[in-house]
Amino acid sequence: LYDGVVEGGREVREFISPDKVSRVMLLSDGRANVGPSSPEELAVLGLKLGAEGISVTTIGLGLQYNEDLMSKLALASDGNHAFAETPEDLVNIFNSEFGDVLSVVATDVIINIECRSGFKPKRVFGRDAKIDGNRIQLRLNQLYAAQEKYLIVELSGPENTTVGVADVAEVNIDYLNLQTKARRGFKEKIVAEYSTDREQAKASINKKVMSQVATQIATERHREAVLLRDKGDIKGARKALQDNATYLSNKAKEYGASELLEFEKKNRAQASQLDAKNWAKTRKSMRHDQFRYGKQQAY
């Protein structure tokens, strides 16, 4: 598997060009058994290919492949990841994948965020990002037309504040526009307003953004349920999924976000499919969900 991805990268590398989308698609129905075979080793390979502008989309077929390896490889290279239980599932996956490739409008997207005094970045949800002091850097290999991608950063705020507007951060984005074949960039200042008026604070909530925050928090909790089940704690994993479903249901009502209900239903269904007979399928489905919601994958 490792050498296959290396060879795929070598083939694509010959045709790398600013006006082309470079992607390797890995379809596997088994585990890596020759050469480097750990998720960590494949993630390193993914990072190397991603740095060259080559994304790797991974598709696991059946119930024997290593979903941790496949998802880490895809995430590290900014590709997609999908679970195909049967060969028939591949039709929709390939249609979605080629639809993505044909709709790329920007590549080599570099995002730099510099937090202002008093604000410290704690973590970035869903994606691997470099945090260095008060700076955050993230790179995306491509952006698609008619799709919205967002980045959620958790910050700690200053201890002492006063009522009024405060500078939080400055965001700089640089990318290659595939239509003009030229690089473009822009910057935006992020500000926040401190208030002692609870009603004003409540009215200022951006419900669309907060529903996205809820999705990422639920995705983190979804990952924790997998870890519990991997340890053999079926009861704990089931409770984690049920609690997560309740959380999503409550947030859907609070923010008027019906899109959260799909994830809620998945959590409830997976909570009843944690037994040994169903776990291989359920685990792969859960890893796919985590990848999809975390990275905002279209399919």
PDB file of C-alpha atoms in Angstrom:
ATOM      1  CA  LEU A   1       0.000   0.000   0.000  1.00  0.00           C
ATOM      2  CA  TYR A   2       2.768   2.433   0.949  1.00  0.00           C
ATOM      3  CA  ASP A   3       4.744   1.817  -2.248  1.00  0.00           C
ATOM      4  CA  GLY A   4       1.549   2.110  -4.277  1.00  0.00           C
ATOM      5  CA  VAL A   5       0.900   5.601  -2.930  1.00  0.00           C
ATOM      6  CA  VAL A   6       4.561   6.557  -3.482  1.00  0.00           C
ATOM      7  CA  GLU A   7       4.306   5.369  -7.102  1.00  0.00           C
ATOM      8  CA  GLY A   8       1.026   7.226  -7.563  1.00  0.00           C
ATOM      9  CA  GLY A   9       2.708  10.387  -6.345  1.00  0.00           C
ATOM     10  CA  ARG A  10       5.621   9.814  -8.731  1.00  0.00           C
ATOM     11  CA  GLU A  11       3.258   9.466 -11.693  1.00  0.00           C
ATOM     12  CA  VAL A  12       1.317  12.618 -10.788  1.00  0.00           C
ATOM     13  CA  ARG A  13       4.485  14.587 -10.035  1.00  0.00           C
ATOM     14  CA  GLU A  14       5.484  14.520 -13.716  1.00  0.00           C
ATOM     15  CA  PHE A  15       2.438  16.615 -14.580  1.00  0.00           C
ATOM     16  CA  ILE A  16       2.292  19.068 -11.675  1.00  0.00           C
ATOM     17  CA  SER A  17       1.335  22.507 -12.941  1.00  0.00           C
ATOM     18  CA  PRO A  18      -0.245  25.606 -11.390  1.00  0.00           C
ATOM     19  CA  ASP A  19      -3.304  25.171 -13.629  1.00  0.00           C
ATOM     20  CA  LYS A  20      -3.852  21.492 -12.793  1.00  0.00           C
ATOM     21  CA  VAL A  21      -5.300  19.619  -9.834  1.00  0.00           C
ATOM     22  CA  SER A  22      -2.948  16.877  -8.629  1.00  0.00           C
ATOM     23  CA  ARG A  23      -4.559  13.968  -6.844  1.00  0.00           C
ATOM     24  CA  VAL A  24      -3.865  10.300  -6.105  1.00  0.00           C
ATOM     25  CA  MET A  25      -6.812   8.022  -5.360  1.00  0.00           C
ATOM     26  CA  LEU A  26      -6.133   4.998  -3.170  1.00  0.00           C
ATOM     27  CA  LEU A  27      -8.715   2.219  -3.200  1.00  0.00           C
ATOM     28  CA  SER A  28      -7.973  -0.592  -0.749  1.00  0.00           C
ATOM     29  CA  ASP A  29      -9.867  -3.566   0.621  1.00  0.00           C
ATOM     30  CA  GLY A  30      -7.138  -4.714   2.997  1.00  0.00           C
ATOM     31  CA  ARG A  31      -4.367  -3.724   5.352  1.00  0.00           C
ATOM     32  CA  ALA A  32      -0.838  -2.575   4.563  1.00  0.00           C
ATOM     33  CA  ASN A  33       1.267  -5.715   4.991  1.00  0.00           C
ATOM     34  CA  VAL A  34       4.539  -4.879   3.172  1.00  0.00           C
ATOM     35  CA  GLY A  35       6.669  -1.829   3.899  1.00  0.00           C
ATOM     36  CA  PRO A  36       5.653   0.990   6.257  1.00  0.00           C
ATOM     37  CA  SER A  37       2.209   0.126   7.594  1.00  0.00           C
ATOM     38  CA  SER A  38       1.313   2.297  10.581  1.00  0.00           C
ATOM     39  CA  PRO A  39      -1.146   5.207  10.411  1.00  0.00           C
ATOM     40  CA  GLU A  40       1.653   7.513  11.588  1.00  0.00           C
ATOM     41  CA  GLU A  41       4.005   6.450   8.767  1.00  0.00           C
ATOM     42  CA  LEU A  42       1.316   6.924   6.139  1.00  0.00           C
ATOM     43  CA  ALA A  43       0.454  10.327   7.632  1.00  0.00           C
ATOM     44  CA  VAL A  44       4.085  11.412   7.167  1.00  0.00           C
ATOM     45  CA  LEU A  45       3.885  10.321   3.527  1.00  0.00           C
ATOM     46  CA  GLY A  46       0.641  12.273   3.180  1.00  0.00           C
ATOM     47  CA  LEU A  47       2.298  15.401   4.583  1.00  0.00           C
ATOM     48  CA  LYS A  48       5.153  15.098   2.078  1.00  0.00           C
ATOM     49  CA  LEU A  49       2.788  14.716  -0.873  1.00  0.00           C
ATOM     50  CA  GLY A  50       0.514  17.473   0.406  1.00  0.00           C
ATOM     51  CA  ALA A  51       3.477  19.854   0.622  1.00  0.00           C
ATOM     52  CA  GLU A  52       3.999  19.251  -3.106  1.00  0.00           C
ATOM     53  CA  GLY A  53       0.366  20.036  -3.866  1.00  0.00           C
ATOM     54  CA  ILE A  54      -0.621  16.381  -4.280  1.00  0.00           C
ATOM     55  CA  SER A  55      -3.699  15.262  -2.344  1.00  0.00           C
ATOM     56  CA  VAL A  56      -4.492  11.620  -1.632  1.00  0.00           C
ATOM     57  CA  THR A  57      -8.118  10.546  -1.493  1.00  0.00           C
ATOM     58  CA  THR A  58      -8.561   7.190   0.246  1.00  0.00           C
ATOM     59  CA  ILE A  59     -11.485   4.836  -0.277  1.00  0.00           C
ATOM     60  CA  GLY A  60     -11.843   1.794   1.964  1.00  0.00           C
ATOM     61  CA  LEU A  61     -13.770  -1.072   0.389  1.00  0.00           C
ATOM     62  CA  GLY A  62     -15.368  -3.761   2.549  1.00  0.00           C
ATOM     63  CA  LEU A  63     -14.649  -4.422   6.220  1.00  0.00           C
ATOM     64  CA  GLN A  64     -10.974  -5.466   6.257  1.00  0.00           C
ATOM     65  CA  TYR A  65      -9.077  -2.227   5.595  1.00  0.00           C
ATOM     66  CA  ASN A  66      -7.410  -0.081   8.275  1.00  0.00           C
ATOM     67  CA  GLU A  67      -9.647   2.980   8.577  1.00  0.00           C
ATOM     68  CA  ASP A  68      -7.225   4.829  10.898  1.00  0.00           C
ATOM     69  CA  LEU A  69      -4.435   4.516   8.355  1.00  0.00           C
ATOM     70  CA  MET A  70      -6.657   5.535   5.434  1.00  0.00           C
ATOM     71  CA  SER A  71      -8.195   8.556   7.152  1.00  0.00           C
ATOM     72  CA  LYS A  72      -4.861   9.858   8.484  1.00  0.00           C
ATOM     73  CA  LEU A  73      -3.264   9.606   5.045  1.00  0.00           C
ATOM     74  CA  ALA A  74      -6.140  11.545   3.498  1.00  0.00           C
ATOM     75  CA  LEU A  75      -6.214  14.192   6.227  1.00  0.00           C
ATOM     76  CA  ALA A  76      -2.456  14.779   6.142  1.00  0.00           C
ATOM     77  CA  SER A  77      -2.506  15.383   2.376  1.00  0.00           C
ATOM     78  CA  ASP A  78      -5.818  17.331   2.368  1.00  0.00           C
ATOM     79  CA  GLY A  79      -7.612  14.662   0.363  1.00  0.00           C
ATOM     80  CA  ASN A  80     -11.002  13.037   0.946  1.00  0.00           C
ATOM     81  CA  HIS A  81     -11.878   9.795   2.699  1.00  0.00           C
ATOM     82  CA  ALA A  82     -14.822   7.469   2.114  1.00  0.00           C
ATOM     83  CA  PHE A  83     -16.127   4.084   3.259  1.00  0.00           C
ATOM     84  CA  ALA A  84     -17.616   1.787   0.610  1.00  0.00           C
ATOM     85  CA  GLU A  85     -19.196  -1.269   2.190  1.00  0.00           C
ATOM     86  CA  THR A  86     -19.935  -2.802  -1.222  1.00  0.00           C
ATOM     87  CA  PRO A  87     -18.617  -2.213  -4.762  1.00  0.00           C
ATOM     88  CA  GLU A  88     -21.980  -0.637  -5.630  1.00  0.00           C
ATOM     89  CA  ASP A  89     -21.210   2.201  -3.192  1.00  0.00           C
ATOM     90  CA  LEU A  90     -18.266   3.224  -5.359  1.00  0.00           C
ATOM     91  CA  VAL A  91     -20.464   4.808  -8.027  1.00  0.00           C
ATOM     92  CA  ASN A  92     -21.619   7.674  -5.826  1.00  0.00           C
ATOM     93  CA  ILE A  93     -18.175   8.052  -4.263  1.00  0.00           C
ATOM     94  CA  PHE A  94     -16.412   8.356  -7.625  1.00  0.00           C
ATOM     95  CA  ASN A  95     -19.063  10.746  -8.918  1.00  0.00           C
ATOM     96  CA  SER A  96     -18.608  12.952  -5.848  1.00  0.00           C
ATOM     97  CA  GLU A  97     -14.823  12.739  -6.005  1.00  0.00           C
ATOM     98  CA  PHE A  98     -14.555  13.700  -9.670  1.00  0.00           C
ATOM     99  CA  GLY A  99     -17.160  16.388  -9.093  1.00  0.00           C
ATOM    100  CA  ASP A 100     -14.860  17.858  -6.453  1.00  0.00           C
ATOM    101  CA  VAL A 101     -11.786  17.660  -8.680  1.00  0.00           C
ATOM    102  CA  LEU A 102     -13.538  19.340 -11.605  1.00  0.00           C
ATOM    103  CA  SER A 103     -14.822  22.191  -9.442  1.00  0.00           C
ATOM    104  CA  VAL A 104     -11.537  23.289  -7.834  1.00  0.00           C
ATOM    105  CA  VAL A 105     -11.224  27.083  -8.085  1.00  0.00           C
ATOM    106  CA  ALA A 106      -8.205  27.715  -5.833  1.00  0.00           C
ATOM    107  CA  THR A 107      -5.115  25.766  -4.820  1.00  0.00           C
ATOM    108  CA  ASP A 108      -2.193  26.179  -2.422  1.00  0.00           C
ATOM    109  CA  VAL A 109      -4.287  28.105   0.092  1.00  0.00           C
ATOM    110  CA  ILE A 110      -2.163  29.442   2.943  1.00  0.00           C
ATOM    111  CA  ILE A 111      -3.927  30.794   6.029  1.00  0.00           C
ATOM    112  CA  ASN A 112      -2.034  32.767   8.666  1.00  0.00           C
ATOM    113  CA  ILE A 113      -3.742  33.982  11.828  1.00  0.00           C
ATOM    114  CA  GLU A 114      -2.028  36.277  14.306  1.00  0.00           C
ATOM    115  CA  CYS A 115      -3.793  36.724  17.625  1.00  0.00           C
ATOM    116  CA  ARG A 116      -3.608  40.084  19.309  1.00  0.00           C
ATOM    117  CA  SER A 117      -2.318  40.769  22.802  1.00  0.00           C
ATOM    118  CA  GLY A 118      -4.156  38.844  25.481  1.00  0.00           C
ATOM    119  CA  PHE A 119      -5.633  36.260  23.128  1.00  0.00           C
ATOM    120  CA  LYS A 120      -3.967  32.860  22.948  1.00  0.00           C
ATOM    121  CA  PRO A 121      -4.827  30.056  20.489  1.00  0.00           C
ATOM    122  CA  LYS A 122      -5.567  26.778  22.282  1.00  0.00           C
ATOM    123  CA  ARG A 123      -6.562  24.445  19.450  1.00  0.00           C
ATOM    124  CA  VAL A 124      -7.959  24.231  15.932  1.00  0.00           C
ATOM    125  CA  PHE A 125     -10.932  21.953  15.316  1.00  0.00           C
ATOM    126  CA  GLY A 126     -11.054  19.415  12.514  1.00  0.00           C
ATOM    127  CA  ARG A 127      -7.740  20.139  10.829  1.00  0.00           C
ATOM    128  CA  ASP A 128      -4.040  19.923  11.564  1.00  0.00           C
ATOM    129  CA  ALA A 129      -2.618  23.401  12.075  1.00  0.00           C
ATOM    130  CA  LYS A 130       0.664  24.741  13.373  1.00  0.00           C
ATOM    131  CA  ILE A 131       0.330  26.843  16.532  1.00  0.00           C
ATOM    132  CA  ASP A 132       3.413  28.865  17.443  1.00  0.00           C
ATOM    133  CA  GLY A 133       2.860  31.273  20.295  1.00  0.00           C
ATOM    134  CA  ASN A 134       0.097  33.608  19.175  1.00  0.00           C
ATOM    135  CA  ARG A 135       0.324  32.535  15.529  1.00  0.00           C
ATOM    136  CA  ILE A 136      -1.587  29.853  13.655  1.00  0.00           C
ATOM    137  CA  GLN A 137      -0.705  28.578  10.193  1.00  0.00           C
ATOM    138  CA  LEU A 138      -2.730  26.227   8.031  1.00  0.00           C
ATOM    139  CA  ARG A 139      -2.451  25.095   4.426  1.00  0.00           C
ATOM    140  CA  LEU A 140      -5.216  23.737   2.193  1.00  0.00           C
ATOM    141  CA  ASN A 141      -4.403  22.102  -1.118  1.00  0.00           C
ATOM    142  CA  GLN A 142      -7.622  23.155  -2.800  1.00  0.00           C
ATOM    143  CA  LEU A 143     -10.972  24.900  -2.478  1.00  0.00           C
ATOM    144  CA  TYR A 144     -14.061  23.965  -4.483  1.00  0.00           C
ATOM    145  CA  ALA A 145     -16.677  26.112  -6.180  1.00  0.00           C
ATOM    146  CA  ALA A 146     -20.018  26.484  -4.383  1.00  0.00           C
ATOM    147  CA  GLN A 147     -18.600  24.969  -1.183  1.00  0.00           C
ATOM    148  CA  GLU A 148     -17.939  26.773   2.074  1.00  0.00           C
ATOM    149  CA  LYS A 149     -14.979  25.793   4.209  1.00  0.00           C
ATOM    150  CA  TYR A 150     -14.556  27.167   7.704  1.00  0.00           C
ATOM    151  CA  LEU A 151     -11.857  27.118  10.343  1.00  0.00           C
ATOM    152  CA  ILE A 152     -12.754  27.124  14.022  1.00  0.00           C
ATOM    153  CA  VAL A 153     -10.103  28.200  16.495  1.00  0.00           C
ATOM    154  CA  GLU A 154     -10.524  28.051  20.258  1.00  0.00           C
ATOM    155  CA  LEU A 155      -8.914  30.987  22.036  1.00  0.00           C
ATOM    156  CA  SER A 156      -8.366  31.986  25.633  1.00  0.00           C
ATOM    157  CA  GLY A 157      -9.088  35.651  26.287  1.00  0.00           C
ATOM    158  CA  PRO A 158      -7.355  38.268  28.431  1.00  0.00           C
ATOM    159  CA  GLU A 159      -7.994  38.190  32.168  1.00  0.00           C
ATOM    160  CA  ASN A 160      -8.844  41.883  32.434  1.00  0.00           C
ATOM    161  CA  THR A 161     -11.304  43.408  29.984  1.00  0.00           C
ATOM    162  CA  THR A 162     -13.308  46.584  29.613  1.00  0.00           C
ATOM    163  CA  VAL A 163     -16.582  47.240  27.841  1.00  0.00           C
ATOM    164  CA  GLY A 164     -16.103  48.004  24.161  1.00  0.00           C
ATOM    165  CA  VAL A 165     -14.505  46.637  21.006  1.00  0.00           C
ATOM    166  CA  ALA A 166     -11.281  44.645  21.187  1.00  0.00           C
ATOM    167  CA  ASP A 167      -8.941  43.450  18.434  1.00  0.00           C
ATOM    168  CA  VAL A 168      -8.810  39.661  18.530  1.00  0.00           C
ATOM    169  CA  ALA A 169      -6.749  38.625  15.517  1.00  0.00           C
ATOM    170  CA  GLU A 170      -5.733  39.351  11.951  1.00  0.00           C
ATOM    171  CA  VAL A 171      -6.278  36.703   9.269  1.00  0.00           C
ATOM    172  CA  ASN A 172      -4.147  36.649   6.116  1.00  0.00           C
ATOM    173  CA  ILE A 173      -5.068  34.337   3.240  1.00  0.00           C
ATOM    174  CA  ASP A 174      -2.975  33.751   0.125  1.00  0.00           C
ATOM    175  CA  TYR A 175      -3.961  31.396  -2.699  1.00  0.00           C
ATOM    176  CA  LEU A 176      -3.589  30.562  -6.388  1.00  0.00           C
ATOM    177  CA  ASN A 177      -6.666  31.461  -8.437  1.00  0.00           C
ATOM    178  CA  LEU A 178      -7.035  28.715 -11.060  1.00  0.00           C
ATOM    179  CA  GLN A 179      -9.071  30.935 -13.378  1.00  0.00           C
ATOM    180  CA  THR A 180      -6.573  33.788 -13.564  1.00  0.00           C
ATOM    181  CA  LYS A 181      -3.481  31.609 -12.912  1.00  0.00           C
ATOM    182  CA  ALA A 182      -2.320  34.313 -10.493  1.00  0.00           C
ATOM    183  CA  ARG A 183      -1.887  34.422  -6.762  1.00  0.00           C
ATOM    184  CA  ARG A 184      -4.263  36.528  -4.735  1.00  0.00           C
ATOM    185  CA  GLY A 185      -4.384  37.483  -1.109  1.00  0.00           C
ATOM    186  CA  PHE A 186      -6.465  39.380   1.366  1.00  0.00           C
ATOM    187  CA  LYS A 187      -6.557  40.116   5.063  1.00  0.00           C
ATOM    188  CA  GLU A 188      -9.310  40.594   7.588  1.00  0.00           C
ATOM    189  CA  LYS A 189      -9.323  41.854  11.156  1.00  0.00           C
ATOM    190  CA  ILE A 190     -11.312  39.909  13.735  1.00  0.00           C
ATOM    191  CA  VAL A 191     -12.873  41.975  16.501  1.00  0.00           C
ATOM    192  CA  ALA A 192     -15.035  41.206  19.502  1.00  0.00           C
ATOM    193  CA  GLU A 193     -17.215  43.380  21.668  1.00  0.00           C
ATOM    194  CA  TYR A 194     -17.310  43.110  25.442  1.00  0.00           C
ATOM    195  CA  SER A 195     -20.604  43.954  27.125  1.00  0.00           C
ATOM    196  CA  THR A 196     -22.172  43.700  30.559  1.00  0.00           C
ATOM    197  CA  ASP A 197     -25.628  43.420  28.956  1.00  0.00           C
ATOM    198  CA  ARG A 198     -26.591  39.731  28.834  1.00  0.00           C
ATOM    199  CA  GLU A 199     -29.442  40.358  26.407  1.00  0.00           C
ATOM    200  CA  GLN A 200     -27.139  42.181  24.038  1.00  0.00           C
ATOM    201  CA  ALA A 201     -24.660  39.317  24.215  1.00  0.00           C
ATOM    202  CA  LYS A 202     -27.396  36.769  23.571  1.00  0.00           C
ATOM    203  CA  ALA A 203     -28.771  38.735  20.620  1.00  0.00           C
ATOM    204  CA  SER A 204     -25.313  38.952  19.049  1.00  0.00           C
ATOM    205  CA  ILE A 205     -24.888  35.164  18.765  1.00  0.00           C
ATOM    206  CA  ASN A 206     -24.265  34.074  15.181  1.00  0.00           C
ATOM    207  CA  LYS A 207     -26.393  30.935  15.055  1.00  0.00           C
ATOM    208  CA  LYS A 208     -24.874  29.637  11.822  1.00  0.00           C
ATOM    209  CA  VAL A 209     -21.376  29.851  13.250  1.00  0.00           C
ATOM    210  CA  MET A 210     -22.418  28.333  16.559  1.00  0.00           C
ATOM    211  CA  SER A 211     -24.068  25.383  14.798  1.00  0.00           C
ATOM    212  CA  GLN A 212     -20.702  24.767  13.107  1.00  0.00           C
ATOM    213  CA  VAL A 213     -18.990  24.958  16.489  1.00  0.00           C
ATOM    214  CA  ALA A 214     -21.497  22.411  17.826  1.00  0.00           C
ATOM    215  CA  THR A 215     -20.697  20.114  14.894  1.00  0.00           C
ATOM    216  CA  GLN A 216     -16.987  20.208  15.683  1.00  0.00           C
ATOM    217  CA  ILE A 217     -17.512  19.644  19.409  1.00  0.00           C
ATOM    218  CA  ALA A 218     -19.805  16.708  18.632  1.00  0.00           C
ATOM    219  CA  THR A 219     -17.176  15.315  16.259  1.00  0.00           C
ATOM    220  CA  GLU A 220     -14.582  15.407  19.048  1.00  0.00           C
ATOM    221  CA  ARG A 221     -16.974  13.551  21.365  1.00  0.00           C
ATOM    222  CA  HIS A 222     -17.696  11.068  18.586  1.00  0.00           C
ATOM    223  CA  ARG A 223     -13.968  10.293  18.420  1.00  0.00           C
ATOM    224  CA  GLU A 224     -13.907   9.725  22.177  1.00  0.00           C
ATOM    225  CA  ALA A 225     -16.684   7.142  21.813  1.00  0.00           C
ATOM    226  CA  VAL A 226     -14.503   5.170  19.382  1.00  0.00           C
ATOM    227  CA  LEU A 227     -11.630   5.204  21.873  1.00  0.00           C
ATOM    228  CA  LEU A 228     -13.914   3.884  24.609  1.00  0.00           C
ATOM    229  CA  ARG A 229     -15.194   1.071  22.397  1.00  0.00           C
ATOM    230  CA  ASP A 230     -11.618   0.202  21.340  1.00  0.00           C
ATOM    231  CA  LYS A 231     -10.855  -0.314  25.037  1.00  0.00           C
ATOM    232  CA  GLY A 232     -13.792  -2.702  25.316  1.00  0.00           C
ATOM    233  CA  ASP A 233     -16.010  -0.245  27.195  1.00  0.00           C
ATOM    234  CA  ILE A 234     -19.203  -0.800  25.218  1.00  0.00           C
ATOM    235  CA  LYS A 235     -21.408   0.679  27.919  1.00  0.00           C
ATOM    236  CA  GLY A 236     -19.290   3.826  28.130  1.00  0.00           C
ATOM    237  CA  ALA A 237     -19.159   4.213  24.341  1.00  0.00           C
ATOM    238  CA  ARG A 238     -22.925   3.786  24.063  1.00  0.00           C
ATOM    239  CA  LYS A 239     -23.546   6.421  26.725  1.00  0.00           C
ATOM    240  CA  ALA A 240     -21.095   8.793  25.017  1.00  0.00           C
ATOM    241  CA  LEU A 241     -22.965   8.453  21.708  1.00  0.00           C
ATOM    242  CA  GLN A 242     -26.373   8.837  23.341  1.00  0.00           C
ATOM    243  CA  ASP A 243     -25.202  11.931  25.249  1.00  0.00           C
ATOM    244  CA  ASN A 244     -23.747  13.305  22.026  1.00  0.00           C
ATOM    245  CA  ALA A 245     -27.063  12.764  20.251  1.00  0.00           C
ATOM    246  CA  THR A 246     -28.857  14.681  23.006  1.00  0.00           C
ATOM    247  CA  TYR A 247     -26.296  17.493  22.758  1.00  0.00           C
ATOM    248  CA  LEU A 248     -26.837  17.743  18.985  1.00  0.00           C
ATOM    249  CA  SER A 249     -30.615  17.706  19.400  1.00  0.00           C
ATOM    250  CA  ASN A 250     -30.476  20.522  21.950  1.00  0.00           C
ATOM    251  CA  LYS A 251     -28.138  22.623  19.805  1.00  0.00           C
ATOM    252  CA  ALA A 252     -30.321  22.065  16.744  1.00  0.00           C
ATOM    253  CA  LYS A 253     -33.239  23.590  18.647  1.00  0.00           C
ATOM    254  CA  GLU A 254     -31.157  26.398  20.160  1.00  0.00           C
ATOM    255  CA  TYR A 255     -29.672  27.513  16.846  1.00  0.00           C
ATOM    256  CA  GLY A 256     -32.474  26.455  14.502  1.00  0.00           C
ATOM    257  CA  ALA A 257     -29.933  24.205  12.779  1.00  0.00           C
ATOM    258  CA  SER A 258     -31.728  21.251  11.216  1.00  0.00           C
ATOM    259  CA  GLU A 259     -28.428  20.075   9.666  1.00  0.00           C
ATOM    260  CA  LEU A 260     -27.334  18.912  13.145  1.00  0.00           C
ATOM    261  CA  LEU A 261     -30.169  16.381  13.225  1.00  0.00           C
ATOM    262  CA  GLU A 262     -28.506  14.151  10.622  1.00  0.00           C
ATOM    263  CA  PHE A 263     -25.483  13.720  12.897  1.00  0.00           C
ATOM    264  CA  GLU A 264     -27.799  13.172  15.855  1.00  0.00           C
ATOM    265  CA  LYS A 265     -29.515  10.264  14.075  1.00  0.00           C
ATOM    266  CA  LYS A 266     -26.146   8.744  13.206  1.00  0.00           C
ATOM    267  CA  ASN A 267     -25.058   8.859  16.865  1.00  0.00           C
ATOM    268  CA  ARG A 268     -28.260   7.162  18.040  1.00  0.00           C
ATOM    269  CA  ALA A 269     -28.022   4.449  15.386  1.00  0.00           C
ATOM    270  CA  GLN A 270     -24.346   3.768  16.068  1.00  0.00           C
ATOM    271  CA  ALA A 271     -25.018   3.533  19.822  1.00  0.00           C
ATOM    272  CA  SER A 272     -27.030   0.383  19.118  1.00  0.00           C
ATOM    273  CA  GLN A 273     -24.394  -1.170  16.844  1.00  0.00           C
ATOM    274  CA  LEU A 274     -21.374  -1.513  19.105  1.00  0.00           C
ATOM    275  CA  ASP A 275     -21.472  -5.291  19.617  1.00  0.00           C
ATOM    276  CA  ALA A 276     -18.690  -7.484  18.261  1.00  0.00           C
ATOM    277  CA  LYS A 277     -20.772  -8.567  15.257  1.00  0.00           C
ATOM    278  CA  ASN A 278     -21.332  -5.008  14.024  1.00  0.00           C
ATOM    279  CA  TRP A 279     -18.273  -3.182  15.342  1.00  0.00           C
ATOM    280  CA  ALA A 280     -16.043  -3.499  12.233  1.00  0.00           C
ATOM    281  CA  LYS A 281     -18.691  -1.840  10.064  1.00  0.00           C
ATOM    282  CA  THR A 282     -19.751   0.685  12.706  1.00  0.00           C
ATOM    283  CA  ARG A 283     -16.165   1.764  13.385  1.00  0.00           C
ATOM    284  CA  LYS A 284     -15.483   2.424   9.710  1.00  0.00           C
ATOM    285  CA  SER A 285     -18.714   4.348   9.393  1.00  0.00           C
ATOM    286  CA  MET A 286     -17.830   6.422  12.469  1.00  0.00           C
ATOM    287  CA  ARG A 287     -14.345   7.234  11.183  1.00  0.00           C
ATOM    288  CA  HIS A 288     -15.854   8.362   7.888  1.00  0.00           C
ATOM    289  CA  ASP A 289     -18.363  10.570   9.731  1.00  0.00           C
ATOM    290  CA  GLN A 290     -15.581  12.097  11.835  1.00  0.00           C
ATOM    291  CA  PHE A 291     -13.549  12.860   8.723  1.00  0.00           C
ATOM    292  CA  ARG A 292     -16.533  14.258   6.849  1.00  0.00           C
ATOM    293  CA  TYR A 293     -17.789  16.547   9.600  1.00  0.00           C
ATOM    294  CA  GLY A 294     -14.342  17.564  10.818  1.00  0.00           C
ATOM    295  CA  LYS A 295     -13.030  18.511   7.386  1.00  0.00           C
ATOM    296  CA  GLN A 296     -16.397  19.616   5.922  1.00  0.00           C
ATOM    297  CA  GLN A 297     -16.192  17.015   3.182  1.00  0.00           C
ATOM    298  CA  ALA A 298     -19.054  17.204   0.700  1.00  0.00           C
ATOM    299  CA  TYR A 299     -19.833  13.469   0.736  1.00  0.00           C
TER     300      TYR A 299
END
